[in-house]
mmCIF file of C-alpha atoms in Angstrom:
data_model
loop_
_atom_site.group_PDB
_atom_site.id
_atom_site.type_symbol
_atom_site.label_atom_id
_atom_site.label_comp_id
_atom_site.label_asym_id
_atom_site.label_seq_id
_atom_site.Cartn_x
_atom_site.Cartn_y
_atom_site.Cartn_z
ATOM 1 C CA MET A 1 71.679 -7.970 23.731
ATOM 2 C CA ASP A 2 68.598 -8.790 23.982
ATOM 3 C CA LYS A 3 67.643 -12.977 23.128
ATOM 4 C CA SER A 4 65.661 -14.181 20.209
ATOM 5 C CA HIS A 5 61.640 -15.610 20.717
ATOM 6 C CA LEU A 6 62.405 -19.127 21.540
ATOM 7 C CA LEU A 7 60.221 -20.138 17.887
ATOM 8 C CA ILE A 8 62.302 -18.071 15.948
ATOM 9 C CA THR A 9 65.668 -19.628 17.266
ATOM 10 C CA LYS A 10 63.692 -23.730 16.492
ATOM 11 C CA ALA A 11 62.912 -21.301 13.574
ATOM 12 C CA ASN A 12 63.104 -23.938 10.029
ATOM 13 C CA THR A 13 65.077 -21.963 7.788
ATOM 14 C CA TYR A 14 65.156 -23.027 3.371
ATOM 15 C CA SER A 15 66.077 -21.200 0.514
ATOM 16 C CA GLY A 16 63.567 -20.211 -1.374
ATOM 17 C CA ARG A 17 60.438 -21.442 -2.566
ATOM 18 C CA GLN A 18 59.388 -23.971 -4.258
ATOM 19 C CA GLU A 19 58.698 -22.591 -7.611
ATOM 20 C CA LEU A 20 54.317 -24.958 -8.915
ATOM 21 C CA GLU A 21 55.627 -25.850 -12.686
ATOM 22 C CA ASP A 22 52.261 -26.172 -15.058
ATOM 23 C CA PRO A 23 52.360 -30.375 -15.243
ATOM 24 C CA GLU A 24 54.089 -30.622 -18.750
ATOM 25 C CA GLY A 25 52.068 -32.192 -21.129
ATOM 26 C CA CYS A 26 48.427 -30.089 -20.046
ATOM 27 C CA PHE A 27 46.449 -26.801 -20.147
ATOM 28 C CA TYR A 28 43.495 -25.706 -18.055
ATOM 29 C CA ASP A 29 40.677 -25.387 -18.926
ATOM 30 C CA SER A 30 38.566 -23.001 -17.296
ATOM 31 C CA ALA A 31 34.945 -24.349 -18.364
ATOM 32 C CA ARG A 32 35.559 -28.060 -16.451
ATOM 33 C CA GLY A 33 37.856 -26.171 -14.283
ATOM 34 C CA ALA A 34 40.032 -29.313 -13.799
ATOM 35 C CA TRP A 35 43.553 -29.595 -15.465
ATOM 36 C CA ILE A 36 43.132 -31.951 -19.270
ATOM 37 C CA VAL A 37 45.913 -33.806 -20.813
ATOM 38 C CA ALA A 38 46.206 -32.383 -23.646
ATOM 39 C CA GLN A 39 48.060 -36.462 -25.576
ATOM 40 C CA THR A 40 44.625 -37.639 -24.487
ATOM 41 C CA ASP A 41 41.266 -34.622 -23.260
ATOM 42 C CA GLU A 42 41.295 -36.866 -20.590
ATOM 43 C CA PHE A 43 41.478 -35.506 -16.933
ATOM 44 C CA LEU A 44 44.531 -35.036 -15.087
ATOM 45 C CA VAL A 45 43.215 -36.225 -11.952
ATOM 46 C CA LYS A 46 41.682 -39.875 -12.936
ATOM 47 C CA SER A 47 45.171 -40.096 -16.106
ATOM 48 C CA LEU A 48 46.359 -43.601 -15.141
ATOM 49 C CA ASP A 49 50.020 -42.694 -16.340
ATOM 50 C CA ALA A 50 52.369 -43.413 -13.303
ATOM 51 C CA ASP A 51 54.723 -40.133 -14.351
ATOM 52 C CA ARG A 52 52.055 -37.740 -14.316
ATOM 53 C CA PRO A 53 52.447 -34.995 -11.363
ATOM 54 C CA ARG A 54 51.984 -36.111 -8.141
ATOM 55 C CA PRO A 55 49.066 -33.497 -6.712
ATOM 56 C CA ILE A 56 50.529 -31.237 -4.398
ATOM 57 C CA THR A 57 48.585 -27.698 -2.632
ATOM 58 C CA LYS A 58 46.804 -26.036 -4.466
ATOM 59 C CA LYS A 59 46.624 -23.221 -1.793
ATOM 60 C CA HIS A 60 48.379 -20.262 -2.724
ATOM 61 C CA ASP A 61 50.388 -19.224 0.717
ATOM 62 C CA LEU A 62 53.655 -21.814 1.125
ATOM 63 C CA GLU A 63 53.306 -23.051 4.085
ATOM 64 C CA THR A 64 56.718 -26.296 3.867
ATOM 65 C CA GLY A 65 55.511 -28.886 7.008
ATOM 66 C CA GLU A 66 52.297 -29.127 4.900
ATOM 67 C CA ASP A 67 53.415 -28.322 1.313
ATOM 68 C CA LEU A 68 56.011 -31.580 1.673
ATOM 69 C CA LYS A 69 54.009 -33.764 2.943
ATOM 70 C CA GLY A 70 53.946 -36.772 -0.066
ATOM 71 C CA SER A 71 56.206 -34.797 -2.252
ATOM 72 C CA MET B 1 16.191 -5.939 -1.990
ATOM 73 C CA ASN B 2 18.280 -7.039 -5.250
ATOM 74 C CA PRO B 3 19.640 -10.673 -4.581
ATOM 75 C CA PRO B 4 22.942 -11.742 -4.487
ATOM 76 C CA ARG B 5 24.734 -12.484 -8.231
ATOM 77 C CA LEU B 6 27.595 -13.581 -8.858
ATOM 78 C CA PHE B 7 28.335 -13.192 -13.321
ATOM 79 C CA GLY B 8 31.426 -13.185 -15.855
ATOM 80 C CA GLU B 9 33.389 -14.460 -18.251
ATOM 81 C CA GLY B 10 35.650 -16.262 -19.410
ATOM 82 C CA ALA B 11 37.379 -17.024 -23.173
ATOM 83 C CA ASP B 12 35.263 -19.594 -23.605
ATOM 84 C CA PHE B 13 32.751 -19.324 -21.212
ATOM 85 C CA ALA B 14 30.432 -17.643 -18.813
ATOM 86 C CA PHE B 15 28.248 -17.415 -16.185
ATOM 87 C CA ASP B 16 25.641 -15.931 -13.785
ATOM 88 C CA LEU B 17 24.728 -17.369 -10.479
ATOM 89 C CA THR B 18 21.913 -16.378 -7.468
ATOM 90 C CA ARG B 19 21.268 -18.227 -4.890
ATOM 91 C CA ASP B 20 19.035 -21.235 -6.548
ATOM 92 C CA SER B 21 21.690 -21.421 -9.685
ATOM 93 C CA LEU B 22 24.913 -21.375 -6.867
ATOM 94 C CA LYS B 23 24.746 -25.257 -5.495
ATOM 95 C CA SER B 24 28.483 -25.277 -3.386
ATOM 96 C CA ILE B 25 31.130 -22.970 -3.027
ATOM 97 C CA TYR B 26 35.372 -24.657 -2.016
ATOM 98 C CA PHE B 27 36.619 -22.759 -0.411
ATOM 99 C CA ARG B 28 39.716 -24.554 1.192
ATOM 100 C CA ALA B 29 42.217 -21.979 2.009
ATOM 101 C CA PRO B 30 43.155 -20.537 5.626
ATOM 102 C CA VAL B 31 41.243 -17.622 6.241
ATOM 103 C CA TYR B 32 44.094 -14.211 5.571
ATOM 104 C CA LEU B 33 47.472 -15.007 2.839
ATOM 105 C CA ARG B 34 50.440 -14.931 4.756
ATOM 106 C CA ASP B 35 52.730 -13.761 2.599
ATOM 107 C CA ILE B 36 51.849 -10.778 1.989
ATOM 108 C CA TYR B 37 54.841 -9.609 3.287
ATOM 109 C CA GLN B 38 57.113 -10.441 1.097
ATOM 110 C CA PRO B 39 59.392 -7.609 0.156
ATOM 111 C CA THR B 40 59.535 -9.223 -4.432
ATOM 112 C CA LEU B 41 55.826 -8.001 -4.483
ATOM 113 C CA THR B 42 54.521 -4.985 -6.191
ATOM 114 C CA PRO B 43 52.373 -2.824 -4.879
ATOM 115 C CA ASP B 44 50.178 -3.887 -7.716
ATOM 116 C CA GLN B 45 50.612 -8.099 -6.160
ATOM 117 C CA GLN B 46 50.217 -6.927 -2.790
ATOM 118 C CA LEU B 47 46.961 -5.272 -3.790
ATOM 119 C CA GLN B 48 45.543 -8.606 -6.007
ATOM 120 C CA ARG B 49 46.266 -10.208 -3.210
ATOM 121 C CA THR B 50 44.720 -8.820 -1.209
ATOM 122 C CA GLN B 51 41.470 -7.788 -2.687
ATOM 123 C CA TRP B 52 41.035 -10.994 -3.722
ATOM 124 C CA ALA B 53 40.901 -12.773 -0.922
ATOM 125 C CA ALA B 54 38.688 -10.187 0.057
ATOM 126 C CA PHE B 55 36.488 -10.782 -3.040
ATOM 127 C CA LEU B 56 36.279 -15.088 -1.626
ATOM 128 C CA ARG B 57 34.630 -13.395 1.257
ATOM 129 C CA ALA B 58 32.396 -11.548 -0.637
ATOM 130 C CA LEU B 59 31.192 -14.510 -2.045
ATOM 131 C CA THR B 60 29.542 -14.714 1.649
ATOM 132 C CA VAL B 61 26.101 -12.998 0.561
ATOM 133 C CA PHE B 62 25.371 -16.315 -1.328
ATOM 134 C CA ASP B 63 24.092 -17.821 2.323
ATOM 135 C CA THR B 64 22.355 -20.469 1.330
ATOM 136 C CA VAL B 65 25.228 -22.016 -0.799
ATOM 137 C CA PHE B 66 27.467 -24.895 0.708
ATOM 138 C CA TRP B 67 30.221 -24.470 1.864
ATOM 139 C CA VAL B 68 33.220 -26.584 1.892
ATOM 140 C CA ASN B 69 34.200 -24.943 4.199
ATOM 141 C CA HIS B 70 32.298 -21.355 5.073
ATOM 142 C CA PRO B 71 35.481 -18.937 5.828
ATOM 143 C CA ARG B 72 33.100 -17.876 9.636
ATOM 144 C CA ALA B 73 34.065 -21.260 10.504
ATOM 145 C CA THR B 74 37.084 -22.088 8.944
ATOM 146 C CA TYR B 75 38.023 -19.183 10.823
ATOM 147 C CA GLN B 76 36.803 -19.937 14.473
ATOM 148 C CA ALA B 77 37.783 -22.836 13.760
ATOM 149 C CA GLU B 78 41.154 -21.914 12.796
ATOM 150 C CA VAL B 79 41.655 -20.996 16.737
ATOM 151 C CA LYS B 80 42.993 -23.417 18.878
ATOM 152 C CA PRO B 81 42.515 -22.670 21.701
ATOM 153 C CA PHE B 82 39.088 -23.343 20.602
ATOM 154 C CA GLN B 83 39.652 -25.938 19.070
ATOM 155 C CA LEU B 84 40.273 -27.567 21.888
ATOM 156 C CA PHE B 85 38.046 -26.651 23.970
ATOM 157 C CA ARG B 86 35.399 -28.411 21.475
ATOM 158 C CA ALA B 87 37.436 -31.672 21.058
ATOM 159 C CA GLN B 88 37.291 -31.516 25.394
ATOM 160 C CA GLN B 89 33.870 -30.536 25.500
ATOM 161 C CA VAL B 90 32.843 -33.694 22.374
ATOM 162 C CA GLY B 91 34.742 -36.096 24.740
ATOM 163 C CA PHE B 92 38.495 -35.955 23.333
ATOM 164 C CA ASP B 93 41.685 -35.973 25.341
ATOM 165 C CA ILE B 94 43.769 -32.897 25.374
ATOM 166 C CA PRO B 95 47.808 -32.588 25.995
ATOM 167 C CA SER B 96 47.172 -30.600 28.678
ATOM 168 C CA THR B 97 48.440 -27.204 27.378
ATOM 169 C CA VAL B 98 48.909 -24.097 28.408
ATOM 170 C CA ILE B 99 49.053 -20.714 26.709
ATOM 171 C CA THR B 100 52.403 -18.217 27.920
ATOM 172 C CA ASN B 101 54.565 -16.138 27.488
ATOM 173 C CA ASP B 102 56.209 -17.093 30.988
ATOM 174 C CA VAL B 103 58.153 -19.618 30.898
ATOM 175 C CA GLY B 104 57.705 -19.669 35.238
ATOM 176 C CA TYR B 105 54.299 -21.231 33.766
ATOM 177 C CA CYS B 106 55.407 -24.451 32.276
ATOM 178 C CA SER B 107 57.364 -26.666 34.703
ATOM 179 C CA SER B 108 54.390 -28.811 36.539
ATOM 180 C CA LEU B 109 53.214 -29.127 32.395
ATOM 181 C CA SER B 110 56.986 -31.507 32.204
ATOM 182 C CA LYS B 111 56.379 -35.607 33.313
ATOM 183 C CA ASP B 112 58.877 -38.090 32.447
ATOM 184 C CA ARG B 113 61.152 -37.489 30.387
ATOM 185 C CA GLY B 114 61.743 -33.060 31.362
ATOM 186 C CA LYS B 115 60.611 -32.659 28.392
ATOM 187 C CA LEU B 116 57.518 -30.050 27.013
ATOM 188 C CA ILE B 117 55.995 -29.036 23.151
ATOM 189 C CA VAL B 118 56.238 -26.186 22.011
ATOM 190 C CA LYS B 119 54.907 -24.157 19.559
ATOM 191 C CA THR B 120 52.958 -21.728 17.398
ATOM 192 C CA LEU B 121 49.543 -20.009 18.145
ATOM 193 C CA ASP B 122 48.985 -19.317 14.420
ATOM 194 C CA PRO B 123 51.594 -21.382 11.629
ATOM 195 C CA ALA B 124 54.156 -19.054 11.406
ATOM 196 C CA ILE B 125 56.125 -17.732 8.179
ATOM 197 C CA LEU B 126 59.335 -15.390 8.940
ATOM 198 C CA ASN B 127 61.068 -13.246 6.907
ATOM 199 C CA THR B 128 64.189 -13.688 8.601
ATOM 200 C CA GLY B 129 66.179 -11.433 5.992
ATOM 201 C CA GLU B 130 68.017 -13.884 3.739
ATOM 202 C CA HIS B 131 65.333 -16.774 3.929
ATOM 203 C CA GLU B 132 62.013 -17.556 4.598
ATOM 204 C CA ALA B 133 61.709 -19.839 7.587
ATOM 205 C CA PHE B 134 58.505 -21.821 8.895
ATOM 206 C CA VAL B 135 57.600 -23.099 12.498
ATOM 207 C CA TYR B 136 57.222 -26.146 13.334
ATOM 208 C CA THR B 137 56.313 -28.374 16.912
ATOM 209 C CA ASN B 138 59.166 -28.284 18.868
ATOM 210 C CA THR B 139 60.107 -30.661 22.434
ATOM 211 C CA VAL B 140 62.304 -28.818 24.117
ATOM 212 C CA SER B 141 63.755 -29.087 27.700
ATOM 213 C CA ILE B 142 61.918 -27.880 30.580
ATOM 214 C CA SER B 143 65.490 -26.462 31.323
ATOM 215 C CA GLU B 144 65.888 -24.727 27.990
ATOM 216 C CA LEU B 145 62.830 -23.519 28.240
ATOM 217 C CA ALA B 146 63.680 -21.919 31.437
ATOM 218 C CA ASP B 147 66.636 -20.761 29.997
ATOM 219 C CA SER B 148 64.538 -18.856 26.730
ATOM 220 C CA HIS B 149 63.160 -15.759 26.049
ATOM 221 C CA LEU B 150 58.938 -16.126 25.641
ATOM 222 C CA ALA B 151 58.113 -12.318 26.824
ATOM 223 C CA SER B 152 57.079 -11.039 23.251
ATOM 224 C CA ALA B 153 55.336 -13.683 21.566
ATOM 225 C CA PRO B 154 52.267 -15.012 23.416
ATOM 226 C CA VAL B 155 53.565 -19.217 22.542
ATOM 227 C CA VAL B 156 51.124 -22.723 22.850
ATOM 228 C CA ILE B 157 52.645 -24.894 25.319
ATOM 229 C CA GLN B 158 52.030 -29.179 25.871
ATOM 230 C CA GLU B 159 52.427 -31.914 27.626
ATOM 231 C CA GLU B 160 54.989 -34.477 25.566
ATOM 232 C CA LEU B 161 53.283 -37.131 24.684
ATOM 233 C CA PHE B 162 55.253 -40.033 23.963
ATOM 234 C CA PRO B 163 55.189 -42.038 22.986
ATOM 235 C CA LYS B 164 52.794 -42.507 20.143
ATOM 236 C CA ILE B 165 52.231 -43.444 17.366
ATOM 237 C CA ASP B 166 50.574 -39.283 14.697
ATOM 238 C CA ILE B 167 47.207 -40.506 13.288
ATOM 239 C CA ARG B 168 45.605 -38.480 10.495
ATOM 240 C CA VAL B 169 42.133 -37.991 10.113
ATOM 241 C CA THR B 170 40.382 -36.698 7.048
ATOM 242 C CA VAL B 171 36.517 -35.990 7.998
ATOM 243 C CA VAL B 172 35.104 -35.214 5.394
ATOM 244 C CA ARG B 173 30.401 -34.181 6.260
ATOM 245 C CA SER B 174 29.959 -37.817 8.065
ATOM 246 C CA LYS B 175 32.591 -39.908 6.158
ATOM 247 C CA VAL B 176 36.163 -40.853 8.413
ATOM 248 C CA PHE B 177 39.385 -42.015 6.729
ATOM 249 C CA ALA B 178 41.360 -42.282 8.336
ATOM 250 C CA VAL B 179 46.272 -43.353 8.627
ATOM 251 C CA THR B 180 48.782 -43.549 10.512
ATOM 252 C CA ILE B 181 51.954 -42.044 10.322
ATOM 253 C CA THR B 182 54.486 -44.173 11.010
ATOM 254 C CA ARG B 183 58.674 -44.948 10.303
ATOM 255 C CA ASN B 184 59.879 -48.911 10.637
ATOM 256 C CA GLY B 185 56.700 -49.393 11.751
ATOM 257 C CA GLN B 186 57.106 -47.169 14.715
ATOM 258 C CA GLY B 187 55.866 -43.943 15.832
ATOM 259 C CA ILE B 188 57.439 -40.972 15.385
ATOM 260 C CA GLU B 189 58.835 -38.714 17.905
ATOM 261 C CA GLY B 190 58.427 -35.572 17.777
ATOM 262 C CA ASP B 191 57.128 -32.895 14.597
ATOM 263 C CA TRP B 192 56.475 -35.737 11.949
ATOM 264 C CA ARG B 193 56.674 -33.424 9.098
ATOM 265 C CA LYS B 194 60.621 -33.250 10.085
ATOM 266 C CA THR B 195 61.065 -36.369 9.546
ATOM 267 C CA ALA B 196 61.884 -37.456 5.500
ATOM 268 C CA ARG B 197 59.082 -38.509 3.183
ATOM 269 C CA LYS B 198 61.121 -41.361 2.170
ATOM 270 C CA GLU B 199 60.466 -42.800 5.792
ATOM 271 C CA ILE B 200 57.104 -41.797 6.539
ATOM 272 C CA LYS B 201 55.072 -44.829 6.098
ATOM 273 C CA TYR B 202 50.926 -43.671 5.708
ATOM 274 C CA ASP B 203 48.673 -46.885 6.171
ATOM 275 C CA PRO B 204 44.633 -47.035 6.305
ATOM 276 C CA ILE B 205 42.835 -48.362 9.364
ATOM 277 C CA ASP B 206 39.877 -48.153 11.291
ATOM 278 C CA LEU B 207 39.181 -46.083 14.447
ATOM 279 C CA PRO B 208 37.430 -47.293 17.301
ATOM 280 C CA SER B 209 34.329 -46.460 16.772
ATOM 281 C CA GLY B 210 34.538 -43.643 19.736
ATOM 282 C CA VAL B 211 36.485 -42.018 18.950
ATOM 283 C CA LEU B 212 35.535 -42.204 15.279
ATOM 284 C CA GLU B 213 32.389 -40.446 16.486
ATOM 285 C CA ARG B 214 34.295 -37.698 18.242
ATOM 286 C CA CYS B 215 35.723 -36.922 14.855
ATOM 287 C CA GLN B 216 32.478 -36.701 13.299
ATOM 288 C CA LYS B 217 30.789 -35.609 16.260
ATOM 289 C CA LEU B 218 33.655 -32.405 16.697
ATOM 290 C CA THR B 219 33.852 -31.201 12.684
ATOM 291 C CA LYS B 220 30.229 -30.945 13.502
ATOM 292 C CA ALA B 221 30.429 -29.143 16.576
ATOM 293 C CA LEU B 222 33.167 -26.394 14.543
ATOM 294 C CA GLU B 223 30.711 -26.266 10.798
ATOM 295 C CA LEU B 224 32.511 -27.429 9.424
ATOM 296 C CA GLN B 225 31.733 -30.292 6.714
ATOM 297 C CA PHE B 226 35.930 -30.907 6.019
ATOM 298 C CA GLY B 227 38.431 -31.161 8.821
ATOM 299 C CA ALA B 228 42.279 -33.150 8.361
ATOM 300 C CA ILE B 229 42.249 -33.896 12.214
ATOM 301 C CA ASP B 230 45.936 -34.754 13.953
ATOM 302 C CA LEU B 231 45.330 -37.712 16.559
ATOM 303 C CA ALA B 232 48.428 -38.611 19.106
ATOM 304 C CA LEU B 233 47.430 -42.509 20.367
ATOM 305 C CA CYS B 234 50.217 -43.569 23.735
ATOM 306 C CA ARG B 235 50.189 -45.825 26.016
ATOM 307 C CA ASN B 236 46.222 -46.906 24.197
ATOM 308 C CA LYS B 237 45.003 -43.451 25.234
ATOM 309 C CA TYR B 238 43.901 -41.255 21.823
ATOM 310 C CA TYR B 239 44.450 -37.240 22.077
ATOM 311 C CA PHE B 240 43.503 -34.794 19.940
ATOM 312 C CA LEU B 241 45.332 -32.908 19.076
ATOM 313 C CA GLU B 242 44.347 -30.214 16.146
ATOM 314 C CA ILE B 243 42.438 -29.276 13.418
ATOM 315 C CA ASN B 244 43.009 -28.074 10.402
ATOM 316 C CA PRO B 245 39.236 -26.512 8.322
ATOM 317 C CA THR B 246 42.046 -26.326 5.741
ATOM 318 C CA GLY B 247 44.982 -28.785 5.809
ATOM 319 C CA GLU B 248 46.005 -31.120 2.730
ATOM 320 C CA TRP B 249 44.602 -34.160 1.657
ATOM 321 C CA ALA B 250 45.952 -34.622 -0.758
ATOM 322 C CA TRP B 251 48.948 -36.524 -0.281
ATOM 323 C CA LEU B 252 46.391 -38.837 1.019
ATOM 324 C CA VAL B 253 44.963 -39.662 -1.458
ATOM 325 C CA ASP B 254 48.038 -40.754 -3.816
ATOM 326 C CA THR B 255 49.818 -42.958 -0.829
ATOM 327 C CA THR B 256 46.715 -44.954 0.026
ATOM 328 C CA SER B 257 44.227 -44.687 -2.875
ATOM 329 C CA LEU B 258 42.580 -43.584 0.607
ATOM 330 C CA LYS B 259 38.416 -41.722 -1.350
ATOM 331 C CA ILE B 260 38.454 -38.808 0.439
ATOM 332 C CA ASP B 261 39.074 -36.569 -3.318
ATOM 333 C CA GLU B 262 35.490 -37.743 -5.020
ATOM 334 C CA GLU B 263 33.639 -37.363 -1.084
ATOM 335 C CA ILE B 264 34.516 -34.748 -0.988
ATOM 336 C CA ALA B 265 33.842 -34.223 -5.364
ATOM 337 C CA THR B 266 30.509 -35.388 -4.292
ATOM 338 C CA ALA B 267 29.729 -33.063 -2.058
ATOM 339 C CA LEU B 268 30.016 -30.641 -3.556
ATOM 340 C CA ILE B 269 27.746 -32.577 -6.198
ATOM 341 C CA GLU B 270 24.763 -32.966 -3.114
ATOM 342 C CA GLY B 271 24.971 -29.458 -2.030
ATOM 343 C CA GLN B 272 24.146 -30.371 1.461
ATOM 344 C CA GLY B 273 26.198 -31.532 4.684
ATOM 345 C CA VAL B 274 24.765 -33.996 6.739
#
């Protein structure tokens, strides 16, 4: 039986992609190009709310190593 | 000749941009999306992803715009052997490296522990049929490597740097942000991304001036305005491992309060490199 390539045997499998959900209580303002906290109309990235979503990747493709940093 | 023009409208906005009015473009995606193989994608989705990606690259007609980073520079800088070559040229130490599909070329790279680093030449996300899989950097023993199959695809094999402390350096124009990546006050063996997130600590540091300058020189040599550089501090020597022109940085802002986001925003607002 042919062997699998070493990198395939070492690959880290995972069950599925983490779906990115819209931040709760926010809307995306295309004109301002950013997520806005609906209640305060402030930029989400500037919000001091401790419960705000942690910064996450904006890249479309999922690289599990990259995307799990800090999350 | 008709000059390039980018125009469009949404529900509550409209834009009409030319070479004179478009100042900066933030292009932080890899040059090629890597998931169009997904069996669940409809033909329409595949078409959308490929053609919109090409549309973004078409924006290179705005040749006087300030790019972070320019697709051409990103494409070249993503080539691992090329970045290693440039890193060495600017004065970095790099691990001994072989790119090969023949296990016979590897044993000479092994040092004290009889182990080597084996990684992909390009990020690999695999469809295994039932699952997806990502290939991290692997630490492999000489004996395991000798008994493995490499012939069907080349790999990058490097000497193991042990013990080491990983350092993530983020360069924005000439501004350099560096953090150590540790667990329980110690360096992390192998690929630190495999470590449980809650165990990892990120601490801002000041790099020695020579190392800082090499990071700046490398980013400039690769024609990048932004670079995420991985270094390894091993036995008091700083080794260059790789640079990612589209590397993540948001998690560093959140965990260390480094103002990388403000630096990127300032660069785009000013619309020029340094």
